[in-house]
Amino acid sequence: MLQVESLRKSFDGFAAVSDAQLGVKKGEVVAVIGPNGAGKTTLFNLITGQLKADGGRIIFKGQNLAGMSPYEICRRGISRSFQVVNIFSRLTVFENVRVAVMSYNKSTFNLFSKAKDTAVSETENILKSVGLSGKAGRISGSLSHGDQKVLEMAVALGNRPELLILDEPTAGMSPEETRNALELMKLLSRDRGITILFCEHDMELVFSIANRIMVMQHGRTIIQEAPDVVRNDSRVQEAYLGGSDEGICCDS
Ligand code: ADP
Ligand code: MG
């Protein structure tokens, strides 16, 4: 579904991404891990068109995404959430999701669709699937941090993605919120058939859900393999043990 080859991006001569390689198959859950500053967010920004690459290729469903705007990329089926929560904080939970649903429906509007009615039921469905139905009328800015991150996922779902990209979906969450977010990701993958690409610091979560894990260090891909292979790779252990106090240890 997604193939990233030799991708590069520099900021004022500093190579944030120098050689990223990534493959995501339809239906997979793929994690990107790596120490802070490894280039994970930059990689996601390149895939979703927020940044333009200096070199390399991004192929999505057989099409090169080079030169496409974030909007065009989203229309092709890639939706994302951000590391820093990105919602309309003064709108209600319901309104935030409905805006996404309506903007999607508007662009596929035809004479026979009742855009507004469909948006309401679809918004309700999405809120139900992420467990936010009971908070539909709340002002989004008043939600807990964990709920705001979940709401952001719900907004992303409004675009009916085939590939959902999540940048640190559990950052700042309590252990309970993290467990819920994990269950939600499983549900989206299993029941909705959405392909998921995410980066995450919580190694327990990564190893409990990812089918494959890509490891980045200093802007480069070190490896992309099944969890067991990654865990036992000496380069990966070095990347984590050398220079970072975030261990990759995970007993499960
Ligand atoms: P990660 O998400 O893995 O923590 P990032 O992709 O955010 O890493 O950042 C990779 C490197 O690129 C970091 O050193 C960061 O400071 C740098 N960087 C990211 N975005 C910019 C930018 N817009 N301008 C300059 N440097 C940037
Ligand atoms: Mg980041």
Coordinates of N, CA and C and ligand atoms in Angstrom, one line a residue, residues 36-37 39-42 83 167-168 199 201, ligand 2:
N36 N 14.3 10.2 20.4 CA 13.8 11.5 20.1 C 14.8 12.2 19.1
G37 N 14.2 12.8 18.1 CA 15.0 13.5 17.1 C 15.4 12.6 15.9
G39 N 13.7 11.5 13.5 CA 13.1 11.9 12.2 C 11.8 11.3 12.0
K40 N 11.1 10.7 13.0 CA 9.8 10.1 12.8 C 8.7 11.0 12.4
T41 N 8.6 12.2 13.1 CA 7.6 13.1 12.8 C 7.8 13.7 11.4
T42 N 9.1 14.0 11.1 CA 9.5 14.5 9.8 C 9.0 13.6 8.7
Q83 N 1.4 14.8 16.7 CA 2.0 14.6 18.0 C 1.4 15.6 19.1
D167 N 0.8 9.9 15.1 CA 2.1 10.4 15.7 C 2.0 10.4 17.2
E168 N 2.6 9.5 17.8 CA 2.6 9.3 19.3 C 1.2 9.4 19.9
C199 N 4.0 6.1 15.3 CA 5.2 6.0 16.0 C 4.8 6.2 17.5
H201 N 6.5 5.9 21.8 CA 7.6 5.6 22.7 C 7.3 4.4 23.7
Ligands
MG2 MG 8.1 13.3 16.8

